PDB file of C-alpha atoms in Angstrom:
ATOM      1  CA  UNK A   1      23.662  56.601   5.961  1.00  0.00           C
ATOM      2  CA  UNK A   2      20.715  56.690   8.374  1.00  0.00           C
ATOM      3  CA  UNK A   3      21.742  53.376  10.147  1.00  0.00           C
ATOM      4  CA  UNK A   4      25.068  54.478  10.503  1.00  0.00           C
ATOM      5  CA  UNK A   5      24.571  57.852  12.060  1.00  0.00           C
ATOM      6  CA  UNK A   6      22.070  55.348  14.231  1.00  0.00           C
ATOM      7  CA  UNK A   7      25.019  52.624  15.222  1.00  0.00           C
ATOM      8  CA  UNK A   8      27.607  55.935  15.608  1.00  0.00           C
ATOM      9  CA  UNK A   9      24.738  58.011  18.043  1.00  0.00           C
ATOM     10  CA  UNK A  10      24.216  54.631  19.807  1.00  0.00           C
ATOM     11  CA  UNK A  11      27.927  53.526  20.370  1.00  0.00           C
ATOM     12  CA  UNK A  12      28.953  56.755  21.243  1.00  0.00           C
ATOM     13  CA  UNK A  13      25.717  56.896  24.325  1.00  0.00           C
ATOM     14  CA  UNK A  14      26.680  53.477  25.116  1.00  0.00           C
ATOM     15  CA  UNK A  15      30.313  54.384  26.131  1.00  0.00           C
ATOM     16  CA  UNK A  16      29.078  57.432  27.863  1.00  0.00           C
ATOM     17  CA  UNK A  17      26.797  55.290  29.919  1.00  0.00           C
ATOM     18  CA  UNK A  18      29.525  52.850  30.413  1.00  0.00           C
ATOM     19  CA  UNK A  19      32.237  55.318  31.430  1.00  0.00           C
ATOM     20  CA  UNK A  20      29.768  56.922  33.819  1.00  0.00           C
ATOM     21  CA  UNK A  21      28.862  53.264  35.212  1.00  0.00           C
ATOM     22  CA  UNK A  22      32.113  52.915  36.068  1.00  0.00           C
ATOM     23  CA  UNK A  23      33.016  55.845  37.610  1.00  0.00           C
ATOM     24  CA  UNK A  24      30.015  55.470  39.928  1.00  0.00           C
ATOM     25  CA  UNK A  25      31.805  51.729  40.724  1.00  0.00           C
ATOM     26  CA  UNK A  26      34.890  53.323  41.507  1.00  0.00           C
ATOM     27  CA  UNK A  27      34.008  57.165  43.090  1.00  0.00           C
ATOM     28  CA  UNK A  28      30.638  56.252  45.194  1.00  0.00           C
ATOM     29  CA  UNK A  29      30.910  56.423  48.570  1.00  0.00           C
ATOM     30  CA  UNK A  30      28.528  53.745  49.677  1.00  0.00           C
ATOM     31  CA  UNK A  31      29.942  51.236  47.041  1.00  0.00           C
ATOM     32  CA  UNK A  32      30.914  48.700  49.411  1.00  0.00           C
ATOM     33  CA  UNK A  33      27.200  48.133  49.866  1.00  0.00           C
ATOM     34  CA  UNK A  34      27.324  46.399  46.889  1.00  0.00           C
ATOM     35  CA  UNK A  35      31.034  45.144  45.932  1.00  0.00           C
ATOM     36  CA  UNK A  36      32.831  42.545  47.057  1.00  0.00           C
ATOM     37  CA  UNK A  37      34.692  44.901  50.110  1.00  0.00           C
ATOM     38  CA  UNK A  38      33.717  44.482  53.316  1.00  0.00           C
ATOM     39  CA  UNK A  39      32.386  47.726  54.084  1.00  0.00           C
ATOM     40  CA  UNK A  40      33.319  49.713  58.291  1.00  0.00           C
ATOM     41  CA  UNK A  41      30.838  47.897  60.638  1.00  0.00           C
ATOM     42  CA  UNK A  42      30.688  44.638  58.931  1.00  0.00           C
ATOM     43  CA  UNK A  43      31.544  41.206  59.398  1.00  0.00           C
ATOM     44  CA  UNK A  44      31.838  37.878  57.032  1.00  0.00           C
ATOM     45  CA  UNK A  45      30.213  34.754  57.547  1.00  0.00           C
ATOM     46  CA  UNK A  46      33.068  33.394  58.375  1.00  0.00           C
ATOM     47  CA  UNK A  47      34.439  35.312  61.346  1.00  0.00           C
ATOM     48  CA  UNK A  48      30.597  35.819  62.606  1.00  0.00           C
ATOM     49  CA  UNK A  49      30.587  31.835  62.662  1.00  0.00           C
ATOM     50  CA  UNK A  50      33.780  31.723  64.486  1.00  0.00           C
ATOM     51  CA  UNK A  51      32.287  33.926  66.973  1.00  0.00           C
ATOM     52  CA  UNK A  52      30.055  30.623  67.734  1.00  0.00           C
ATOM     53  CA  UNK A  53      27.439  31.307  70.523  1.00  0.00           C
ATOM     54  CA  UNK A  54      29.214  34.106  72.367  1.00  0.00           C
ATOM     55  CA  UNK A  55      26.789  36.121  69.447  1.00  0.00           C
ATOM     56  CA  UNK A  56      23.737  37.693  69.616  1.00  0.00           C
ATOM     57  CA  UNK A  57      21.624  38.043  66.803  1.00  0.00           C
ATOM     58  CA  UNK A  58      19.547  40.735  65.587  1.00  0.00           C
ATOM     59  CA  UNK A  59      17.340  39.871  62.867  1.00  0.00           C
ATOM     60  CA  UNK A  60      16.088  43.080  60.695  1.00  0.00           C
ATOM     61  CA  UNK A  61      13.742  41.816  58.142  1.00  0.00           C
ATOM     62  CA  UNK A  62       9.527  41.715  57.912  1.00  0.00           C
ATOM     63  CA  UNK A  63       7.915  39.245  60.351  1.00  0.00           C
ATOM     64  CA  UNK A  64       7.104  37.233  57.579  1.00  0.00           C
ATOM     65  CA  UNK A  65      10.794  36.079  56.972  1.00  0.00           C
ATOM     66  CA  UNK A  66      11.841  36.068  60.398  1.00  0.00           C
ATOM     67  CA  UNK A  67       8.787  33.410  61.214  1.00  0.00           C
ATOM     68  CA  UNK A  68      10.129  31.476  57.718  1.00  0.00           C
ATOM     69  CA  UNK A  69      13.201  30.701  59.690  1.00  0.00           C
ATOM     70  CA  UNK A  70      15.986  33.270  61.164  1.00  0.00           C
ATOM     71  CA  UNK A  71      19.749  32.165  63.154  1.00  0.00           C
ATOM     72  CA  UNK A  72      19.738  30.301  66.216  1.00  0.00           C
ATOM     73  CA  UNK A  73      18.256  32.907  69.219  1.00  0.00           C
ATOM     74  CA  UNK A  74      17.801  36.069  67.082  1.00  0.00           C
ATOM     75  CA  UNK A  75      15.746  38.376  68.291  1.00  0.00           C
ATOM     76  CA  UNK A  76      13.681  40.406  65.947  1.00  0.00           C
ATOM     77  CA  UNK A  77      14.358  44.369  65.803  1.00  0.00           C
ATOM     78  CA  UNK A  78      13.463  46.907  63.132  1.00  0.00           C
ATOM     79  CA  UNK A  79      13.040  50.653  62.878  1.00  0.00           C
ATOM     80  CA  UNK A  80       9.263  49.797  62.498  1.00  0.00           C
ATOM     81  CA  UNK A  81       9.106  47.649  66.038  1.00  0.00           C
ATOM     82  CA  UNK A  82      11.716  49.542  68.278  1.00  0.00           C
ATOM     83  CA  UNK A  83       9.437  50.835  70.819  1.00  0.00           C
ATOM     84  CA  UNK A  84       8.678  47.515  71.875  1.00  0.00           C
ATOM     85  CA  UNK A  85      11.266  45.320  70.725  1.00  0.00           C
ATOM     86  CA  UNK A  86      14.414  47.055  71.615  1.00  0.00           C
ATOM     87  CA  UNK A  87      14.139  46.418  75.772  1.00  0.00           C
ATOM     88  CA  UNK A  88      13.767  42.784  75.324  1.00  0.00           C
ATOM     89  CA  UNK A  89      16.829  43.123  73.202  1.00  0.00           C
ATOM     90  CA  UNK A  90      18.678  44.915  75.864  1.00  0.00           C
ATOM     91  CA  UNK A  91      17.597  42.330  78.091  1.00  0.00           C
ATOM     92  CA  UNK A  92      19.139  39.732  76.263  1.00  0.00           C
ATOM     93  CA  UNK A  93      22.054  41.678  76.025  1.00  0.00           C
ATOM     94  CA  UNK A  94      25.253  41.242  77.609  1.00  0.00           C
ATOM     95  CA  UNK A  95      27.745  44.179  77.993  1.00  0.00           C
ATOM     96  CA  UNK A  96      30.600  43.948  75.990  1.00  0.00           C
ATOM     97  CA  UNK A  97      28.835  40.504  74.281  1.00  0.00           C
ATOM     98  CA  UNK A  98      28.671  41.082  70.454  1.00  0.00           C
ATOM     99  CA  UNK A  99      25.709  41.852  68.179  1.00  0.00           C
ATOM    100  CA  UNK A 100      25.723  41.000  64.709  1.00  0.00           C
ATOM    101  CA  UNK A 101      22.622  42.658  62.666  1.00  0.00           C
ATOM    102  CA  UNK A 102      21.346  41.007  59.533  1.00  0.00           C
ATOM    103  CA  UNK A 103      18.687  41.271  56.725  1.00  0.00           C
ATOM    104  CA  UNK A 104      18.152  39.976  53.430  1.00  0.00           C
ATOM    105  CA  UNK A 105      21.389  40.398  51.287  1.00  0.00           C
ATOM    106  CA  UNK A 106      23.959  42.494  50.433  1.00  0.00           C
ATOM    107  CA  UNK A 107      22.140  45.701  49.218  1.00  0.00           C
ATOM    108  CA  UNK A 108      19.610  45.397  52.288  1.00  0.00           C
ATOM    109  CA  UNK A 109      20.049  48.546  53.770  1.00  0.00           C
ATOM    110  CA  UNK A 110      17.534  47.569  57.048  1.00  0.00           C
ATOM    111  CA  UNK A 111      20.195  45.901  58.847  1.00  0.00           C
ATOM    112  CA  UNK A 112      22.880  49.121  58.730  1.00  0.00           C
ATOM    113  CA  UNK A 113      19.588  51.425  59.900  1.00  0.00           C
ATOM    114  CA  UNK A 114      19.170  49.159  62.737  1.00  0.00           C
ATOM    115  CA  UNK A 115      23.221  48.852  63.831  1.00  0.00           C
ATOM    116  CA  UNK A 116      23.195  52.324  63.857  1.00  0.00           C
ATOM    117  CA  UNK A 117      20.729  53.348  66.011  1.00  0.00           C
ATOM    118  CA  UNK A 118      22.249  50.090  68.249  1.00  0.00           C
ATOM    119  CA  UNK A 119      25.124  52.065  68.760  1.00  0.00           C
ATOM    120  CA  UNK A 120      23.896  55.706  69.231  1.00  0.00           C
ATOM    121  CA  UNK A 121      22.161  53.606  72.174  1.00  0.00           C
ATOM    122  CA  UNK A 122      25.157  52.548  73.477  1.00  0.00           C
ATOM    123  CA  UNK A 123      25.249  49.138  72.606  1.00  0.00           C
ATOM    124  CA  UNK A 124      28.911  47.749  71.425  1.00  0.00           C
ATOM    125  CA  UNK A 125      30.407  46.052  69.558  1.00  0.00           C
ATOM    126  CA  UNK A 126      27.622  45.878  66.933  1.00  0.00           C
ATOM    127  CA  UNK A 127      28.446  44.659  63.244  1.00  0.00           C
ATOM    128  CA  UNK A 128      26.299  43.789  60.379  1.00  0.00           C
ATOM    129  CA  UNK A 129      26.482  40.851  58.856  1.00  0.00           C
ATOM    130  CA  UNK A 130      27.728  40.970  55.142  1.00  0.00           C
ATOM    131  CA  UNK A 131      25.581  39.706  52.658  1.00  0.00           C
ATOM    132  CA  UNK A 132      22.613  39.039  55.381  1.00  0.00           C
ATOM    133  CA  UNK A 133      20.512  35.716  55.775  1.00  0.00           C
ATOM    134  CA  UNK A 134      21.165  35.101  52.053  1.00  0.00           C
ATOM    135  CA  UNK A 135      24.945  34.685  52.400  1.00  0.00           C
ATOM    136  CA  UNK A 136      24.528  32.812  55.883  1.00  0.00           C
ATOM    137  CA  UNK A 137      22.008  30.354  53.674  1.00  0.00           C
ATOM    138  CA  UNK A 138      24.800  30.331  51.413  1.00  0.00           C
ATOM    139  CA  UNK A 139      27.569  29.171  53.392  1.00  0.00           C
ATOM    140  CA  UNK A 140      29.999  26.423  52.101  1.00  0.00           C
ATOM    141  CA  UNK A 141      29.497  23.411  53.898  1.00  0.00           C
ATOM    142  CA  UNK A 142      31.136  22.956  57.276  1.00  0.00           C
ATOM    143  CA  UNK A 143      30.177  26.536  57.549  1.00  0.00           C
ATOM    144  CA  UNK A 144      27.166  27.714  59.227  1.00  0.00           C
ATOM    145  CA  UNK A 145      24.371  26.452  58.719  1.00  0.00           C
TER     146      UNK A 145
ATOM    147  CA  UNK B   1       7.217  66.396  18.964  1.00  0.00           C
ATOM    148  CA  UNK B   2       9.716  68.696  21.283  1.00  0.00           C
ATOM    149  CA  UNK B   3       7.825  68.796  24.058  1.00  0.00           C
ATOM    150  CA  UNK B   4       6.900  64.990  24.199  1.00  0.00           C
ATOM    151  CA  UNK B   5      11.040  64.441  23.569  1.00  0.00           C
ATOM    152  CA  UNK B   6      11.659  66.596  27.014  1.00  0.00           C
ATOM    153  CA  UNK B   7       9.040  64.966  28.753  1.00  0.00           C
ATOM    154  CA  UNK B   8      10.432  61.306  28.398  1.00  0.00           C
ATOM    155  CA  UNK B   9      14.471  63.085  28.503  1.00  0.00           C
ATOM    156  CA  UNK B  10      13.298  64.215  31.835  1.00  0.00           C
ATOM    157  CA  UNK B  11      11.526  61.395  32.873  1.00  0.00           C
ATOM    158  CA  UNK B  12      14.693  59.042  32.135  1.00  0.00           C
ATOM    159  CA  UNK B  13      17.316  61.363  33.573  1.00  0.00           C
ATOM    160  CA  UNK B  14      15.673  61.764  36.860  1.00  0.00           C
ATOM    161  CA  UNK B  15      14.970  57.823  36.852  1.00  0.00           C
ATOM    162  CA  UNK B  16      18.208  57.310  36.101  1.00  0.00           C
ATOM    163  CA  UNK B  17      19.692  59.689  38.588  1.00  0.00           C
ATOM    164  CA  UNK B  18      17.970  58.474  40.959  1.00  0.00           C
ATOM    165  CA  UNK B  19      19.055  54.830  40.771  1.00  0.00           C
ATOM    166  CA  UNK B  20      22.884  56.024  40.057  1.00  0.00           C
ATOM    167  CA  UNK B  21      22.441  58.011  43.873  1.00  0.00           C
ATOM    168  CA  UNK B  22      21.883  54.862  45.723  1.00  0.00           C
ATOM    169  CA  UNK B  23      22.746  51.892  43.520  1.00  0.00           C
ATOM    170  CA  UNK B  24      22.448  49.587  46.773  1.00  0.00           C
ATOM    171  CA  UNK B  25      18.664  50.002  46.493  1.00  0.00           C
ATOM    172  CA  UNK B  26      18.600  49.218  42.748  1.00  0.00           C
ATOM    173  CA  UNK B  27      20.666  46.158  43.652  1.00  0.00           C
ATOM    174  CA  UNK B  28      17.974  44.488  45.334  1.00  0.00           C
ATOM    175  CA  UNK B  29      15.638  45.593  42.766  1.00  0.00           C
ATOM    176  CA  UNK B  30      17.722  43.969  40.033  1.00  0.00           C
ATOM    177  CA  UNK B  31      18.940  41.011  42.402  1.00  0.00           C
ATOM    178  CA  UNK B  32      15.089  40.472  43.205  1.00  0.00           C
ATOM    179  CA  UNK B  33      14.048  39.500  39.779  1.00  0.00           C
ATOM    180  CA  UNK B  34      16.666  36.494  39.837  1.00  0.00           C
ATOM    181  CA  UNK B  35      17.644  36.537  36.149  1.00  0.00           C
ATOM    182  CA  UNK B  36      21.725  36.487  36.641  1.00  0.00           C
ATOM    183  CA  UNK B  37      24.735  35.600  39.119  1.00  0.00           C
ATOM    184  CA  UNK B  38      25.059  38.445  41.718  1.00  0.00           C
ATOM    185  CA  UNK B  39      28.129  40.125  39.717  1.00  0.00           C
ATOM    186  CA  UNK B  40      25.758  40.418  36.285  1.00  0.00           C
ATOM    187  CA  UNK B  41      23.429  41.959  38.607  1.00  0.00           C
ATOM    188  CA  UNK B  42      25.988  44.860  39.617  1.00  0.00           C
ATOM    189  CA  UNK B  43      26.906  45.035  36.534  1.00  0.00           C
ATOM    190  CA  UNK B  44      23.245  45.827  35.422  1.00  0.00           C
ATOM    191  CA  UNK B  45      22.627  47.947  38.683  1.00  0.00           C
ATOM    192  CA  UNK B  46      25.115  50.779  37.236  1.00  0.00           C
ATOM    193  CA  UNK B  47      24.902  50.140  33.588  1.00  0.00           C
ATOM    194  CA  UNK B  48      20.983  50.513  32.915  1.00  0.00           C
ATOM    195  CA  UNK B  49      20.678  53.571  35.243  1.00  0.00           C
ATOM    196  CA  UNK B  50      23.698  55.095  33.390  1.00  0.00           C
ATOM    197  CA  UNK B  51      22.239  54.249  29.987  1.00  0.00           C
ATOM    198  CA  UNK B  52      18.745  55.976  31.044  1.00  0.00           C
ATOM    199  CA  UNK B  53      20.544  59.292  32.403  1.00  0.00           C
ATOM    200  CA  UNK B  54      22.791  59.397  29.499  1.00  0.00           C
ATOM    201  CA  UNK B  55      19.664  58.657  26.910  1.00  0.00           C
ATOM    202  CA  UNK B  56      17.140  61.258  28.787  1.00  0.00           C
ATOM    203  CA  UNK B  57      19.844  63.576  28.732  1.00  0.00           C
ATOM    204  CA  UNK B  58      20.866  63.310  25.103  1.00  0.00           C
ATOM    205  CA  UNK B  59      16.584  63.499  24.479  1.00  0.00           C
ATOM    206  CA  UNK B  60      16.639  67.161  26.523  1.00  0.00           C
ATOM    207  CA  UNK B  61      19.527  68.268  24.443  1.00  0.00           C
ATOM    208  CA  UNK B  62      18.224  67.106  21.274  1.00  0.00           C
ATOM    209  CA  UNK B  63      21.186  65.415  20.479  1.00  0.00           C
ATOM    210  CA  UNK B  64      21.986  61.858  19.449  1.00  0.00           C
ATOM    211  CA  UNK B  65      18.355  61.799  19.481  1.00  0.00           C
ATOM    212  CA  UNK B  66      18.145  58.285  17.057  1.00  0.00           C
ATOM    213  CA  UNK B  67      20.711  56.569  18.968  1.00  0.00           C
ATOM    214  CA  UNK B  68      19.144  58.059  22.907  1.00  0.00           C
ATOM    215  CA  UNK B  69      15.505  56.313  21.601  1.00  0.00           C
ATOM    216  CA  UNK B  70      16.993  52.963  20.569  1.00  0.00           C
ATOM    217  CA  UNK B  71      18.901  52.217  23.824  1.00  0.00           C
ATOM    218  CA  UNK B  72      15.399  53.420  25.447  1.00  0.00           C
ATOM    219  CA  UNK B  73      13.237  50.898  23.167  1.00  0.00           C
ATOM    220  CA  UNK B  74      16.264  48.204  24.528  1.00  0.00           C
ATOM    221  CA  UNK B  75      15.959  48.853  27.847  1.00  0.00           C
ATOM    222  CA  UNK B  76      11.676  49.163  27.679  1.00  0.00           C
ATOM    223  CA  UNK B  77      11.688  45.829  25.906  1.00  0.00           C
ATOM    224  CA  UNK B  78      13.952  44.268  29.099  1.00  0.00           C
ATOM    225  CA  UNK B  79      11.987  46.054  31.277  1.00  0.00           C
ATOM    226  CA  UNK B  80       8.943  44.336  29.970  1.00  0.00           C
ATOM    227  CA  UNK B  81      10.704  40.851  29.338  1.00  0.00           C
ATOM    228  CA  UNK B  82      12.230  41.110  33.010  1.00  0.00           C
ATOM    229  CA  UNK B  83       8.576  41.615  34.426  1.00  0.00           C
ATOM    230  CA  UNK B  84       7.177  39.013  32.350  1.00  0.00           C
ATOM    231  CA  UNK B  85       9.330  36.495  33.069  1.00  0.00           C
ATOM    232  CA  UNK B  86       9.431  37.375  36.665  1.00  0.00           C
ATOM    233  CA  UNK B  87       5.434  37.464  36.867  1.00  0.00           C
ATOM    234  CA  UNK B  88       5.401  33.619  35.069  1.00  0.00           C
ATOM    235  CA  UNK B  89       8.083  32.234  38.073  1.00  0.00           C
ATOM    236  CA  UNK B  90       5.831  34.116  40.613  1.00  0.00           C
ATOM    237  CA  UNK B  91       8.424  35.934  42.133  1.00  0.00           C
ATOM    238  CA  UNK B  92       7.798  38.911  44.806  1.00  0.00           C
ATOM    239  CA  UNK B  93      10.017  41.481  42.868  1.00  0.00           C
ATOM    240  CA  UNK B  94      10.817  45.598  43.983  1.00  0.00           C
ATOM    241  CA  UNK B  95      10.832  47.758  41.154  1.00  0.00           C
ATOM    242  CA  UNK B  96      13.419  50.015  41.611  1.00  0.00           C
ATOM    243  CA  UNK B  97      11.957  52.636  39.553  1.00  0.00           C
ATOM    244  CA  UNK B  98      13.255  55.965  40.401  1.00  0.00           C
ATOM    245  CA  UNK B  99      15.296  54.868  43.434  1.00  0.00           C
ATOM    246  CA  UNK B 100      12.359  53.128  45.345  1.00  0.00           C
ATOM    247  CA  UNK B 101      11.932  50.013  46.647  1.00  0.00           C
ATOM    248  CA  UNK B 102       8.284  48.897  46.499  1.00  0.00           C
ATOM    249  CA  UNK B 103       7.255  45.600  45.604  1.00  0.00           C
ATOM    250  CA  UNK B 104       5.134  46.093  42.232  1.00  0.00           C
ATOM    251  CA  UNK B 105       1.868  45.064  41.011  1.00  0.00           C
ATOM    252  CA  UNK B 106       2.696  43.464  37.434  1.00  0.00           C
ATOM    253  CA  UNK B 107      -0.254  44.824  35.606  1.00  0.00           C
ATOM    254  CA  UNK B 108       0.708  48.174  36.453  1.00  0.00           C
ATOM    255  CA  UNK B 109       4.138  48.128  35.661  1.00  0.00           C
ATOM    256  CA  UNK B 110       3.436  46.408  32.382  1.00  0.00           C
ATOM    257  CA  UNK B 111       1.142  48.906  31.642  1.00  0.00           C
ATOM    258  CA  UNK B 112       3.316  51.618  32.341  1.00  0.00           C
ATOM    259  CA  UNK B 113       6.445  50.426  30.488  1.00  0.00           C
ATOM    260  CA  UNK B 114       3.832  49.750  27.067  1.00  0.00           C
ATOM    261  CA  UNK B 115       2.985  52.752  26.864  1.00  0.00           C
ATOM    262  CA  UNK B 116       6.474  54.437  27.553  1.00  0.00           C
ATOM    263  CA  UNK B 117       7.316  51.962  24.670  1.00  0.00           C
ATOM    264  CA  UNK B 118       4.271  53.656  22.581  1.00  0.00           C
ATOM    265  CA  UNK B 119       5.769  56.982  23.245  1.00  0.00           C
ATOM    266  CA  UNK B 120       9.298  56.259  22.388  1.00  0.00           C
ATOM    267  CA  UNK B 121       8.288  54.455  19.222  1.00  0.00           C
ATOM    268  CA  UNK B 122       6.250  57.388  18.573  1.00  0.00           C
ATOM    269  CA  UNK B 123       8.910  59.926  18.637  1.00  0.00           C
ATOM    270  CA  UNK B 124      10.724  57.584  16.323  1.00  0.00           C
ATOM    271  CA  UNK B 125       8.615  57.434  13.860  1.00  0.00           C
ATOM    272  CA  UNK B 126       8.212  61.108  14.274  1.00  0.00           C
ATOM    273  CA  UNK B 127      12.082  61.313  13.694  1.00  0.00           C
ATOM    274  CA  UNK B 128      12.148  58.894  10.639  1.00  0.00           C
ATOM    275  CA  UNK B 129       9.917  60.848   8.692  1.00  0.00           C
ATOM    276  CA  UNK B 130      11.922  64.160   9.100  1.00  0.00           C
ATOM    277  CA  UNK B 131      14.627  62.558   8.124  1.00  0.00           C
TER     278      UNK B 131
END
């Protein structure tokens, strides 16, 4: 009787938990940080490779990774490094020519921080790139890199 | 035995909570420890932070109580096997915990999840010989 009252109390948490899991997947607002959609202010691999070298990169991880290896000509620019990282940017920067932002992965969160205050300084069109280095590392091949 | 019970309700609900806010950030904790494809990882990011609000909530209420502590024993005992195995690969993991994204010291975080495990099994045992 114990174990049963046990399995019941258990099965009947579990589908709570799984009913609120999946309302969270379906009513979050900020779910297309980590689904498959492609959330406002992103782009793919794909199209960012299509862009070719018309592109400038903005890489927004630790110095550590971006020494390991980062995209052809990114320049490094986080929250932490802005002061003096951001005019050399601007430098580099072409009106109208297109930034694309990147960090680690998907659920990296430095790389939409960093597009952000890109555009509240007037810089456009900036996008992030979805999925970050990881998914660029990942590419199929033919695709960048 | 009531007060203990609130204390780890509370402490679950709020962790929990927490993760269930921002999942993104709980992604790269789960994602970090390299154990699954990415879509069993966002499956995990919203199913163990759902299981812990549910299961600390249930413990407040003092309801389901039997049921609430063996999904938290579960989820301890990944905890700890998910730190273990991710300590043995040497792997430079965040924890997560409560919606933050630190990277861990495994000692710690061992530490800490024993003894939550102590405490759980303790208020199991507390429950099994009311019963």
């Amino acid at each position: 009787m114990a174990r049963h009252r046990l399995l019941r109390e258990a099965a009947g948490l579990g589908a709570l938990a799984l009913l609120l899991a999946a309302a969270v997947w379906r009513l979050h607002p900020g779910r297309a940080a980590w689904t498959g959609a492609v959330g406002p202010g992103e782009i793919t691999v794909a199209r960012a490779a299509a862009l070719g070298d018309a592109v400038l990169w903005v890489d927004a991880r630790p110095q550590a990774a971006y020494d390991q290896g980062h995209l052809p000509g990114a320049l490094r620019l986080t929250e932490e490094v802005w002061e003096t990282a951001f005019l050399p940017l601007l430098d580099r920067w072409v009106p109208g020519q297109p930034v694309i932002v990147y960090c680690d992965s998907r659920a990296c969160r430095a790389s939409h921080r960093v597009a952000e205050r890109l555009r509240q300084a007037g810089v456009q069109p900036v996008s992030v790139l979805r999925g970050g280095w990881a998914a660029w590392q990942a590419a199929p091949p033919g695709d960048p890199p | 035995m009531a007060p203990l019970r609130w204390g780890i309700g509370g402490l679950f609900l709020v962790a929990g909570g927490a993760k269930l806010w921002d999942p993104a950030q709980f992604l790269i904790a789960v994602e970090s420890f390299r154990l699954g494809p990415p879509p069993l990882a966002v499956v995990a990011a919203l199913v163990i932070p759902s299981l812990e609000l549910v299961c600390g909530a249930a413990l407040l209420r003092g309801r389901a109580v039997g049921g609430a502590l063996a999904w938290l024993a579960l989820l301890l005992l990944l905890f700890l096997g998910a730190l273990a195995s991710a300590w043995a690969r040497g792997l430079d993991v965040t924890c997560g915990c409560f919606g933050a994204t630190a990277h861990i010291q495994y000692p710690w975080f061992i530490a800490r999840d024993l003894g939550l495990l102590a405490l759980v099994g303790w208020l199991a045992w507390g429950k099994i010989r009311r019963a």
